[in-house]
Short mmCIF file of C-alpha atoms and ligand atoms in Angstrom, two decimals:
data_model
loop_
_atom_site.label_atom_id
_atom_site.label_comp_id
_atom_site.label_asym_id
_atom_site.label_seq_id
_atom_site.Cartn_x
_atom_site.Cartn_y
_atom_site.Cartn_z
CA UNK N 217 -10.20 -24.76 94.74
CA UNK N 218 -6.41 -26.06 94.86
CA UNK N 219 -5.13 -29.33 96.22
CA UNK N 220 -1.48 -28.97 96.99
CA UNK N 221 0.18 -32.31 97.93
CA UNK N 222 3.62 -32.60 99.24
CA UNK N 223 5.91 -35.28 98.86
CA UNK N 224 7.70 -35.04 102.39
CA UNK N 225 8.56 -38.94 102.44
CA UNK N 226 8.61 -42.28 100.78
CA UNK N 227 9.51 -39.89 97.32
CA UNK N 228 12.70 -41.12 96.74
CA UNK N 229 13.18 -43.96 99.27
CA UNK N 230 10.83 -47.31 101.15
CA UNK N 231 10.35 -45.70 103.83
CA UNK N 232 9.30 -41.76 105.54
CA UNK N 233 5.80 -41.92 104.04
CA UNK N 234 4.04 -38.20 104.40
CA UNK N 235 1.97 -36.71 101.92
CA UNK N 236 0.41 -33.08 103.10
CA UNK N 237 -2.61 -32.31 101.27
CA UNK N 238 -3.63 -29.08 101.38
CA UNK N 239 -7.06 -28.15 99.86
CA UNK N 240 -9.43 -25.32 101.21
CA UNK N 241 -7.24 -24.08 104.07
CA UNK N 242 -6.99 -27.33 105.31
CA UNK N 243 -4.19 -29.27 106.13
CA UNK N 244 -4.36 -33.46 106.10
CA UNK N 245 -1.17 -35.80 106.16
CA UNK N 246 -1.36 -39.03 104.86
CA UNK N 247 0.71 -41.37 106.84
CA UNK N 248 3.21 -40.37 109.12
CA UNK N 249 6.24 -42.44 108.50
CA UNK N 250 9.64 -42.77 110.13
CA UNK N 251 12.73 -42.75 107.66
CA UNK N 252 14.63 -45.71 108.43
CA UNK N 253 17.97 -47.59 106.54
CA UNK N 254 20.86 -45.33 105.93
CA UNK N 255 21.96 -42.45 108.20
CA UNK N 256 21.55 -40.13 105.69
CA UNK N 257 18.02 -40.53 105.84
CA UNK N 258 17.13 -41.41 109.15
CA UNK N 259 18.54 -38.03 110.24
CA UNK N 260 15.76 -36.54 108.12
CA UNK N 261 13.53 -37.59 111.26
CA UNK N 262 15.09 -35.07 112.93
CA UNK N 263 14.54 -31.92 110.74
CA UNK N 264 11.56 -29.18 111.56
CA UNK N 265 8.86 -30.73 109.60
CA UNK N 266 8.09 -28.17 107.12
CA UNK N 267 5.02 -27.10 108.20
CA UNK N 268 3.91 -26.52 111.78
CA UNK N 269 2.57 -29.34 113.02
CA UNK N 270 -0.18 -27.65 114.92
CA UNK N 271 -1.60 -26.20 112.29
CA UNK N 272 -1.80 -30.06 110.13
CA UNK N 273 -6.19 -30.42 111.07
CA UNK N 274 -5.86 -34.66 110.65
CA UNK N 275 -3.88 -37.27 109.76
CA UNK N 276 -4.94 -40.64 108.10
CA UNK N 277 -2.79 -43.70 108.35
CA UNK N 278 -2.66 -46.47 105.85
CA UNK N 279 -0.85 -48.91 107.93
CA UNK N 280 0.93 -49.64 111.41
CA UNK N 281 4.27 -50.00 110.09
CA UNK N 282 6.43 -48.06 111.38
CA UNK N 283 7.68 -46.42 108.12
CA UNK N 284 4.10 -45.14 107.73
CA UNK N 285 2.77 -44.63 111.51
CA UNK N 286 6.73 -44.22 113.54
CA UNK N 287 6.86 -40.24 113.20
CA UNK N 288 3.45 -40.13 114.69
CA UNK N 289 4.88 -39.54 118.13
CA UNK N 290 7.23 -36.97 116.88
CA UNK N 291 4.78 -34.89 115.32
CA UNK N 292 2.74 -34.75 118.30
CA UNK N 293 5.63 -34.02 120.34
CA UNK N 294 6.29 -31.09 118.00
CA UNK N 295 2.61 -29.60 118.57
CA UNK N 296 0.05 -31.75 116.43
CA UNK N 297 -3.18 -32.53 118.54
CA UNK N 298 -5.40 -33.52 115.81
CA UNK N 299 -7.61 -36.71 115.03
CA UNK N 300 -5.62 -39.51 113.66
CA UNK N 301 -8.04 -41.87 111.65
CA UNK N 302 -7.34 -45.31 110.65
CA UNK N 303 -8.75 -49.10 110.84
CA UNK N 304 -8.95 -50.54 114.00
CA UNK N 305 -6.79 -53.55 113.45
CA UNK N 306 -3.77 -50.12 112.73
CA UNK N 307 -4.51 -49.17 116.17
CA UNK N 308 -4.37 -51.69 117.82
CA UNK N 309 -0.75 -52.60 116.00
CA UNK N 310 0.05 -48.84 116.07
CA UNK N 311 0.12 -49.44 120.23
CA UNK N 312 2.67 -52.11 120.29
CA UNK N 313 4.96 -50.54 117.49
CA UNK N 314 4.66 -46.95 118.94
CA UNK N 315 5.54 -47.99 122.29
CA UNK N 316 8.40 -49.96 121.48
CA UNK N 317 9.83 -47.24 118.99
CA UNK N 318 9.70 -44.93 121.65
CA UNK N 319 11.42 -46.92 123.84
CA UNK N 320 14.56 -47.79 121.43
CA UNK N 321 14.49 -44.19 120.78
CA UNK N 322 15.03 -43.48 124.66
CA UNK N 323 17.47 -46.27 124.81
CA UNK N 324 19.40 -44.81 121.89
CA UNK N 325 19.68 -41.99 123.33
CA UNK N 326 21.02 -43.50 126.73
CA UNK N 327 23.91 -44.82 124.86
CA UNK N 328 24.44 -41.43 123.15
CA UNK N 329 25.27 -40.27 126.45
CA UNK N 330 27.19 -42.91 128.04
CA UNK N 331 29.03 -42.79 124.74
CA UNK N 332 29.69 -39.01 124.81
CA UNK N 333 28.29 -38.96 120.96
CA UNK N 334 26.23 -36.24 121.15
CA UNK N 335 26.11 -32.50 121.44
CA UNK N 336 23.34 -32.19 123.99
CA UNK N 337 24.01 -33.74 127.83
CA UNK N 338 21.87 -35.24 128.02
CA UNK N 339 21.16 -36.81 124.57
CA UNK N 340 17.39 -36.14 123.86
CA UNK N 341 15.55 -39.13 121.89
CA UNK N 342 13.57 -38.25 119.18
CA UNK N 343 10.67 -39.50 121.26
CA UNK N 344 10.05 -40.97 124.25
CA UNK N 345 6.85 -43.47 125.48
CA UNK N 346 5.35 -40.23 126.86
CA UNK N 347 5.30 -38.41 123.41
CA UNK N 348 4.22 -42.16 122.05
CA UNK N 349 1.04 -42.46 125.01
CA UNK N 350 0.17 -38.49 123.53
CA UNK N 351 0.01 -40.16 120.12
CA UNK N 352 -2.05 -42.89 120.74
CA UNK N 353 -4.55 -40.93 122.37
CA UNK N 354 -4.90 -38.86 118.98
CA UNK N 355 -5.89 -42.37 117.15
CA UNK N 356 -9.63 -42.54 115.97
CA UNK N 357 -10.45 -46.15 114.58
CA UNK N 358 -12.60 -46.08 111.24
CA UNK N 359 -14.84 -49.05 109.40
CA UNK N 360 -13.65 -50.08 106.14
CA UNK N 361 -15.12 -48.86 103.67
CA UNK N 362 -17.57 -46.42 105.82
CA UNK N 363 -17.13 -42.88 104.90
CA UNK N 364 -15.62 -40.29 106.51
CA UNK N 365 -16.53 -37.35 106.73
CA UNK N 366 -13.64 -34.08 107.30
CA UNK N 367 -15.47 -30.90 107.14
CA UNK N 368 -15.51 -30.92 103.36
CA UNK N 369 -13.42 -33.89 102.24
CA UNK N 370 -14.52 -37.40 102.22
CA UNK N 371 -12.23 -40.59 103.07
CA UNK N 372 -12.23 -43.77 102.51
CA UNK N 373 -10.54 -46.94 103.79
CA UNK N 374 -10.19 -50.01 101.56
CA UNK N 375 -8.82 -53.51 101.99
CA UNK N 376 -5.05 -53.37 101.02
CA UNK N 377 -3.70 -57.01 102.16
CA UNK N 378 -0.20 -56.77 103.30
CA UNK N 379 -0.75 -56.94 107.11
CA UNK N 380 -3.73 -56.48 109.77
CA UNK N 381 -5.39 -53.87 109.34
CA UNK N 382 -3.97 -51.94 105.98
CA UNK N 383 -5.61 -49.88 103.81
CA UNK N 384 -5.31 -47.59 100.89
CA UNK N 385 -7.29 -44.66 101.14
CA UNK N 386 -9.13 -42.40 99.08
CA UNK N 387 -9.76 -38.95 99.51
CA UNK N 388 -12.43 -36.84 97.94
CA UNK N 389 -11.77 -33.05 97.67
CA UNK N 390 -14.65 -30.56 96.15
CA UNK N 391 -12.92 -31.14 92.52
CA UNK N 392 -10.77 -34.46 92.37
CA UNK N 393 -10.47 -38.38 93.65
CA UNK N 394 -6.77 -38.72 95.60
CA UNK N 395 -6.40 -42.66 96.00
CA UNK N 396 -3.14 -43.19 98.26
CA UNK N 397 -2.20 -46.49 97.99
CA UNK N 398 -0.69 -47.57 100.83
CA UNK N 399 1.12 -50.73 100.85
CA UNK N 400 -0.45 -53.03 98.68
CA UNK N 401 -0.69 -57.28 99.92
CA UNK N 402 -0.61 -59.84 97.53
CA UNK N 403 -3.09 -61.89 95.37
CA UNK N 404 -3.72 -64.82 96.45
CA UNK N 405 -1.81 -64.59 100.05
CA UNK N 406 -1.74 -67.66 102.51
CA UNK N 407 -2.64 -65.10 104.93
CA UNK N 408 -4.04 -61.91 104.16
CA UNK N 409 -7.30 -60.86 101.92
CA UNK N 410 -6.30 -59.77 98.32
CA UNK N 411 -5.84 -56.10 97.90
CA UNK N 412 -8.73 -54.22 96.68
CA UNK N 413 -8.70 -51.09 94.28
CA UNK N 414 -10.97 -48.33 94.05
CA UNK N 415 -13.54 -48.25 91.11
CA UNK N 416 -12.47 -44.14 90.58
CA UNK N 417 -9.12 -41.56 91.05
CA UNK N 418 -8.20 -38.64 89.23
CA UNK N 419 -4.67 -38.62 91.03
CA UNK N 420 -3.41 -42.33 92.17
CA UNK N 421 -0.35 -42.44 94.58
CA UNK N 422 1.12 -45.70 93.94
CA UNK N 423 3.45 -47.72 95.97
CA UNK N 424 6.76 -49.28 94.20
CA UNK N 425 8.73 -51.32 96.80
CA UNK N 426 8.80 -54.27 94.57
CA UNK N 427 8.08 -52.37 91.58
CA UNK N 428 11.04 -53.73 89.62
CA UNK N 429 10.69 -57.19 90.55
CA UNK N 430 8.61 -60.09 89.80
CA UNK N 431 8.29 -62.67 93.07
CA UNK N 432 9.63 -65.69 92.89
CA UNK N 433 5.97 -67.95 92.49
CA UNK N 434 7.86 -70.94 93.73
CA UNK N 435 5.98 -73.06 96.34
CA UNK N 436 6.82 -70.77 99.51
CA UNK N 437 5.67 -73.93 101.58
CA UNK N 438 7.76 -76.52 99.88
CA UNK N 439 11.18 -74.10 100.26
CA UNK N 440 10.24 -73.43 103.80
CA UNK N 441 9.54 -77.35 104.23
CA UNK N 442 13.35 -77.65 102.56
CA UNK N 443 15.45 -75.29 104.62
CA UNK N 444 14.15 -76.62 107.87
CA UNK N 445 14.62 -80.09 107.10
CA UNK N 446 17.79 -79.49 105.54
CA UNK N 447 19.28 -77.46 108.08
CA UNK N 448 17.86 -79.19 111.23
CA UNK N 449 18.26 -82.98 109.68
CA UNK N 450 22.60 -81.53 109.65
CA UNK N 451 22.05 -80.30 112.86
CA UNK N 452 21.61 -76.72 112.62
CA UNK N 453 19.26 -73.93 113.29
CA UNK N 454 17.16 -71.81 111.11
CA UNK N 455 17.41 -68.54 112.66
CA UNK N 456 14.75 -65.81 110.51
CA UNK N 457 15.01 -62.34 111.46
CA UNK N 458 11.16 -61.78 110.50
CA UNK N 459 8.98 -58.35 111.18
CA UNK N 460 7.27 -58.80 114.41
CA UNK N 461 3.98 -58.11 112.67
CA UNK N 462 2.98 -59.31 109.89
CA UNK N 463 6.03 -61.57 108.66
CA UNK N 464 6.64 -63.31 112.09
CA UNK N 465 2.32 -64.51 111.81
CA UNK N 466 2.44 -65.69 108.31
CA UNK N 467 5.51 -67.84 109.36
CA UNK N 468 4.45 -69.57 111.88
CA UNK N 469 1.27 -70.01 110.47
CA UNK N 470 3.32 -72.09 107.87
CA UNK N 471 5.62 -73.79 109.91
CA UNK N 472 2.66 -75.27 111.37
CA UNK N 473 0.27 -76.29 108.67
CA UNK N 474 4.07 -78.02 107.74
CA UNK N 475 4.49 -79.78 110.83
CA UNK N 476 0.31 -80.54 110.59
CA UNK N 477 0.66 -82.52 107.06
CA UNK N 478 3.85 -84.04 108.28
CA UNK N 479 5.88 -82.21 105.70
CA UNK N 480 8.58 -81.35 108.27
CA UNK N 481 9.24 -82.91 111.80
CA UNK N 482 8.06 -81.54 114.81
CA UNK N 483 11.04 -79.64 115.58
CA UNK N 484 10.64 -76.95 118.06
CA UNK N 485 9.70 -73.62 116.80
CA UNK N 486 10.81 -70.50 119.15
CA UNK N 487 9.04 -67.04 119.05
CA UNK N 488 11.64 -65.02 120.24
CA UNK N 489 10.11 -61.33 120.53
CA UNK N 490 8.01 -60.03 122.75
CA UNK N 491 6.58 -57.47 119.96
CA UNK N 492 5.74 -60.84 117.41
CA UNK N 493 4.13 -62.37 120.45
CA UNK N 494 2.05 -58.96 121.45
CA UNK N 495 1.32 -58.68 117.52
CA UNK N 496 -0.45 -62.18 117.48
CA UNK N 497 -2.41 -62.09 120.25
CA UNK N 498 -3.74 -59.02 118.10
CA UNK N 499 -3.74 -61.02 114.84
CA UNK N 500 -6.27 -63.57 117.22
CA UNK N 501 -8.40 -60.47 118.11
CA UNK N 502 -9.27 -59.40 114.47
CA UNK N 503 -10.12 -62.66 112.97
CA UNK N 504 -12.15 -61.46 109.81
CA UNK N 505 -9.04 -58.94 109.22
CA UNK N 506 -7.03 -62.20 107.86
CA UNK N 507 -7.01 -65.84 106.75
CA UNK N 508 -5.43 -67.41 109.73
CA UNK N 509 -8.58 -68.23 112.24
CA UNK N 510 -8.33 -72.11 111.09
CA UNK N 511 -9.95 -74.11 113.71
CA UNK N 512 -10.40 -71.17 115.97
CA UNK N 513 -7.01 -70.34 116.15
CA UNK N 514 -6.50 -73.71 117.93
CA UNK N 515 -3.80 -74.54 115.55
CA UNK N 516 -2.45 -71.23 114.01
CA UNK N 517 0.19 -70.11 116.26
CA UNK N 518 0.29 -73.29 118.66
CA UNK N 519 3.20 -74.79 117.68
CA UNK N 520 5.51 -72.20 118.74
CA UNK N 521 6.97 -71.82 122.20
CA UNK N 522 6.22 -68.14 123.36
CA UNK N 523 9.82 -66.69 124.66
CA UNK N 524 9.11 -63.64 126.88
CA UNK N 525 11.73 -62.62 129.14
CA UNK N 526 15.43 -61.95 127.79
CA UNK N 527 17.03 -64.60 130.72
CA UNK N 528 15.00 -66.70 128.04
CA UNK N 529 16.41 -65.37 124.42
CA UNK N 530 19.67 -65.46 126.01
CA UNK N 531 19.28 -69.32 127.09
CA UNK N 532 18.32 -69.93 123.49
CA UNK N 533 21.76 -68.98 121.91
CA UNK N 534 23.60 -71.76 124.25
CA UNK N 535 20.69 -74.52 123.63
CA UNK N 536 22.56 -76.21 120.37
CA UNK N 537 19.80 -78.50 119.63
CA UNK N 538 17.97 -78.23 115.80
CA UNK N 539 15.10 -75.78 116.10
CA UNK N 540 14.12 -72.86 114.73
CA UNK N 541 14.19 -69.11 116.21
CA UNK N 542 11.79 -66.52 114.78
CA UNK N 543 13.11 -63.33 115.84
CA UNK N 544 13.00 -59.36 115.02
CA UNK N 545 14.19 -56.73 113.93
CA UNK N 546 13.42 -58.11 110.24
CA UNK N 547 16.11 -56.48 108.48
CA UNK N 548 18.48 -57.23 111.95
CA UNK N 549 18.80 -53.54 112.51
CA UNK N 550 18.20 -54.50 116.15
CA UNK N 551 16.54 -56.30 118.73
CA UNK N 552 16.96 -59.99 120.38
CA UNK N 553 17.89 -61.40 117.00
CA UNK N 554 21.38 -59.36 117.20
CA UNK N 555 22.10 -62.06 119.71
CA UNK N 556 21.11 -65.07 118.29
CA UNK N 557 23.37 -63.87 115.18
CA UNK N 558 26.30 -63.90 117.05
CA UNK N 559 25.73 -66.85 118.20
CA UNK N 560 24.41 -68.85 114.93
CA UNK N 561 26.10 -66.88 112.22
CA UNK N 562 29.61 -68.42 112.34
CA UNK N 563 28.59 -71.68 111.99
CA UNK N 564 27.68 -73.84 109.19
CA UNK N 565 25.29 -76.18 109.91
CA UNK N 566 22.89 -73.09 110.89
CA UNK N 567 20.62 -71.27 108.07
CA UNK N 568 19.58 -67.54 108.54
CA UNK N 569 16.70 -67.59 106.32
CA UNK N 570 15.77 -63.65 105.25
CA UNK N 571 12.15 -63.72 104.65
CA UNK N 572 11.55 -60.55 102.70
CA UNK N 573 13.21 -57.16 101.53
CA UNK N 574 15.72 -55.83 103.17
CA UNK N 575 16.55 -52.26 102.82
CA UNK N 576 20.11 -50.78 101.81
CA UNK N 577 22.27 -49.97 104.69
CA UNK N 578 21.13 -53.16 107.29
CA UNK N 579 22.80 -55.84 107.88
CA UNK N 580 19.74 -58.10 106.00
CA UNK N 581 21.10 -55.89 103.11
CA UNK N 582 24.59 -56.89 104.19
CA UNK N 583 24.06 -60.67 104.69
CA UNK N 584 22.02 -60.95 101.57
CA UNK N 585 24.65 -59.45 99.38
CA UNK N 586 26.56 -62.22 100.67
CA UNK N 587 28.49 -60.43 103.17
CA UNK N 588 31.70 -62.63 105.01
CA UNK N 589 31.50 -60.71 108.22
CA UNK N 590 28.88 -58.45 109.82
CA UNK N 591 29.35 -55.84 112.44
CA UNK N 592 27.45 -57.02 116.07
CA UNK N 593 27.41 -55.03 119.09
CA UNK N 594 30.70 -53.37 117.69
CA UNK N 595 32.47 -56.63 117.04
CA UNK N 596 32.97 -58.69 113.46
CA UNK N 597 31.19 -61.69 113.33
CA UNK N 598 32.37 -64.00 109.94
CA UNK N 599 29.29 -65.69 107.97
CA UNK N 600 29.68 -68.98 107.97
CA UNK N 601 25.80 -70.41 107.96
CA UNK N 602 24.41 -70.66 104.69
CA UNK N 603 21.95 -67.17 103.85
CA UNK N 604 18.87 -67.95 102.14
CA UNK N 605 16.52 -64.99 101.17
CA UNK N 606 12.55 -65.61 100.50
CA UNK N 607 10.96 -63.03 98.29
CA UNK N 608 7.91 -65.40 98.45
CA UNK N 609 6.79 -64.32 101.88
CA UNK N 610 6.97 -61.06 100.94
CA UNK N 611 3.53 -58.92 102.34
CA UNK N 612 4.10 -56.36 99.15
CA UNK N 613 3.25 -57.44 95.61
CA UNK N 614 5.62 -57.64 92.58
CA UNK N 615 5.42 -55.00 89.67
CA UNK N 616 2.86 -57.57 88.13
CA UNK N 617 0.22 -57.41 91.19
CA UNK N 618 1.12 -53.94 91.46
CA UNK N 619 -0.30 -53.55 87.88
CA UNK N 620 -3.26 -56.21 88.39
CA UNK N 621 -4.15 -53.71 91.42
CA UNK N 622 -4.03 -50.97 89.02
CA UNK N 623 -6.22 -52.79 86.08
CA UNK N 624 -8.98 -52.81 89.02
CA UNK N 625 -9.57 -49.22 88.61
CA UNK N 626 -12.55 -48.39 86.26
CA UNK N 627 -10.29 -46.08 83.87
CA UNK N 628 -6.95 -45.39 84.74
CA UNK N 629 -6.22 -42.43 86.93
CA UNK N 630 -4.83 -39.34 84.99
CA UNK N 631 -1.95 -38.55 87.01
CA UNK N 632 -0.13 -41.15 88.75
CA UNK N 633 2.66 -40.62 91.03
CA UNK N 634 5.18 -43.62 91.95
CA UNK N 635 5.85 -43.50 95.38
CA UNK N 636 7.56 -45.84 98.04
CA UNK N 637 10.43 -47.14 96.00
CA UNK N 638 14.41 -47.14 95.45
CA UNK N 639 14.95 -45.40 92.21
CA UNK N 640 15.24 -48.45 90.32
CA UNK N 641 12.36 -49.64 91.26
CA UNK N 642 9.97 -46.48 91.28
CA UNK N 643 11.45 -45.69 87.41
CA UNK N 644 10.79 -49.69 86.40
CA UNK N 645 7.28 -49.25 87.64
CA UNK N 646 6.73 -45.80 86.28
CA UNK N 647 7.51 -47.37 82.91
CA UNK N 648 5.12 -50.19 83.18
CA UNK N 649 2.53 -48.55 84.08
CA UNK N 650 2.97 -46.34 80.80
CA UNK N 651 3.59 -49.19 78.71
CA UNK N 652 -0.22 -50.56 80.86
CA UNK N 653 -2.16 -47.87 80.55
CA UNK N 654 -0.84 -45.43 78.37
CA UNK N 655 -0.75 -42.81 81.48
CA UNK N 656 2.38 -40.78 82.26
CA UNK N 657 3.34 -41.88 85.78
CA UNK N 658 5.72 -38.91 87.38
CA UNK N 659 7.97 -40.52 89.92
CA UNK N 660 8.64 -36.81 92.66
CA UNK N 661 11.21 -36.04 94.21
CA UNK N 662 11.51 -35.47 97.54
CA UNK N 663 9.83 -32.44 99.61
CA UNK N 664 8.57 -31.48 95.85
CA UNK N 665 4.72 -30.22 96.55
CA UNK N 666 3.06 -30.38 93.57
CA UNK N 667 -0.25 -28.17 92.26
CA UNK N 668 -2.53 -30.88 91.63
CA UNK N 669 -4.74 -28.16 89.05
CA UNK N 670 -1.34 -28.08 87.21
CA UNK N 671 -0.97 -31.64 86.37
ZN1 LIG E 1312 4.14 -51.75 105.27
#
């Protein structure tokens, strides 16, 4: 029998994971990702996916992000009606994120309109919260590691670390082993369980955000401990544009085991999005999903002051006092932290601390290339605060724990595609893993659909 897979995302970019596997007439995608970053690509979102989407039979999602669950709503829009299967910690994430995409979608689209800067009168989103609602109700929650079964092909979910609920997957066809990665955690995380590989694939899809890199294994705590001290003992705020799930957890859970051993005052700690708020309370509802339960959750998250409503956020950008502001978007494509940029960013006393990768094309990209000014709301904003980024918080392992994830595997896999990476990095990992295992790792190009018989 063939398996055909299809690179239609995440093949030459971070983000727009889709893989189609086709074997025995049917049709599964794995992951359903939104391109995100550069124009260029995010207009991809809006091309006919190349095959109907009503005649895909299942889709199987690694993780909640929304560069591997944000096209969900799309697809259904465009006709899908099949079973979505993933873990239930995805779901529940996958109903906050979904939701909310939808809704900047509409809101883009608003704008569109008011602006005149589009062809259609209205401007139609790419979704709205109706298409997102259809979505949701496609979403099947799965064990880990329980089997599934798909009218021939087996599945499997597996422990990937990087945030609540992620797994790589494995998929069992009448004549071969797919393993797709996912997004793979780290070793050894403050927060999350280490990533676990399968014992078998013949064809391995591997992730390669960080493939070219090797995190910085300085004390993450002490740094932290540092910049807030620093920054709030001059006067200043630490603003962090953080992901609302995932990042935004892990850093508060920090701050406050800090301000618990005394290691940093107890300044006041703002969670400034309602997303990172929704996304905890969900962190507190899968306690064996993650290492934060300590003393019942009494402590994890209690230090920070909840900020719901936007009269709120908006309050925070005239309050002056030393503090420090965890807001979203993480790469400050958007959201409340937009504000609180304009208002911190000129001055010097304040520290925007970038905790984690930010893709070309944002203005994370911007500020950590040490930009002097950054475009806000339409208006230049000059950089005077002091930038610091963090690889150490990063939920993705380096080339190295990419490659310790890999040495997990009984044998190495015979074909191994390098997925989920700028070129840089997906070449760099391509060649370690060669130089590793001695396998040829193919990084594809995208839309290329390969005949998995011919490799
Ligand atoms: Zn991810």
């Amino acid at each position: 029998m063939t398996d055909l897979l299809s690179f239609f995302g995440a093949a030459d970019t971070v983000t727009g994971s889709r893989y189609l596997l086709e074997t025995g007439g049917r049709r599964v995608l794995i992951d359903c990702g939104l391109f995100q970053g550069y124009k260029k690509l995010r207009q991809r979102n809006w091309l006919p996916f190349p095959v109907a989407p009503s005649s895909i039979d299942a889709v199987l999602l690694t993780h909640a992000h929304l560069d591997h669950s944000g096209y969900l709503p799309r697809l259904a829009r465009m006709g899908f009606s099949g079973p979505v299967y993933c873990t239930a910690g995805t779901r529940d994430l996958c109903h906050i994120l979904l939701l909310d995409s939808a809704y900047l979608n509409e809101k883009d689209a608003d704008r569109s309109t008011r602006l005149g800067y589009t062809s259609h009168h209205p401007a139609r989103p790419l979704y709205d919260r109706d298409d997102a609602k259809a979505a949701l109700k496609l979403l099947r929650p799965v064990e880990f590691e329980t089997p599934l079964q798909l009218d021939g092909l087996r599945a499997r979910f597996r422990r990937a670390g990087h945030i609540l609920g992620a797994a790589s997957i494995s998929v069992e066809t009448p004549d071969r082993t797919i393993v797709f990665s996912g997004d793979i955690g780290r070793h050894n995380d403050l927060t999350m369980p280490d990533p676990e590989p399968f014992e078998h694939a013949d064809v391995l899809l591997i992730e390669s955000t960080y493939g070219d890199r090797l995190h910085d294994h300085s004390d993450a705590e002490a740094q932290l401990a540092n910049i807030i001290s620093g920054t709030t003992a001059r006067g200043g705020t630490v603003l962090i544009p953080a992901f609302a799930v995932g990042r935004a957890q892990t850093l508060l859970f920090i701050i406050q085991r800090l301000k618990v051993e005394g290691r940093i005052g107890n300044i006041p700690v703002f969670l400034d999005s309602p997303m990172a708020i929704d996304a905890s309370e969900i962190y507190k509802s899968h306690p064996r999903d993650h290492k934060m339960d300590v003393g019942g959750f009494k402590e994890t998250f209690a230090g920070a002051t909840y900020v719901t409503s936007v009269e709120a956020s908006k309050a925070l950008t005239v309050n002056r006092y030393p503090k420090v502001i965890v807001s979203a978007s993480g790469m400050a494509t958007g959201g409340r932290i937009l504000h609180h940029l304009s208002a911190y960013l000129r001055d010097y006393d304040n520290t925007i601390l970038l905790p984690g990768f930010q893709a070309g094309g944002t203005r994370g990209a911007q500020l950590a290339a040490g930009a002097q000014q950054i475009k806000i709301h339409g208006q230049y904003v000059p950089v005077g605060a002091e930038v610091v980024q963090m690889h150490q918080l990063s939920a993705h392992a380096d080339r190295e724990g990419l490659l310790q994830w890999l040495d997990g595997f009984r044998e190495p896999p015979r074909t191994i595609f390098v997925t989920h990476g700028e070129d840089t990095a997906s070449d760099a990992l391509r060649l370690a893993i060669k130089e590793r295992t001695g396998t040829n790792a193919v990084v594809p190009e995208h839309s290329q659909c390969v005949d998995l018989d011919r490799v």
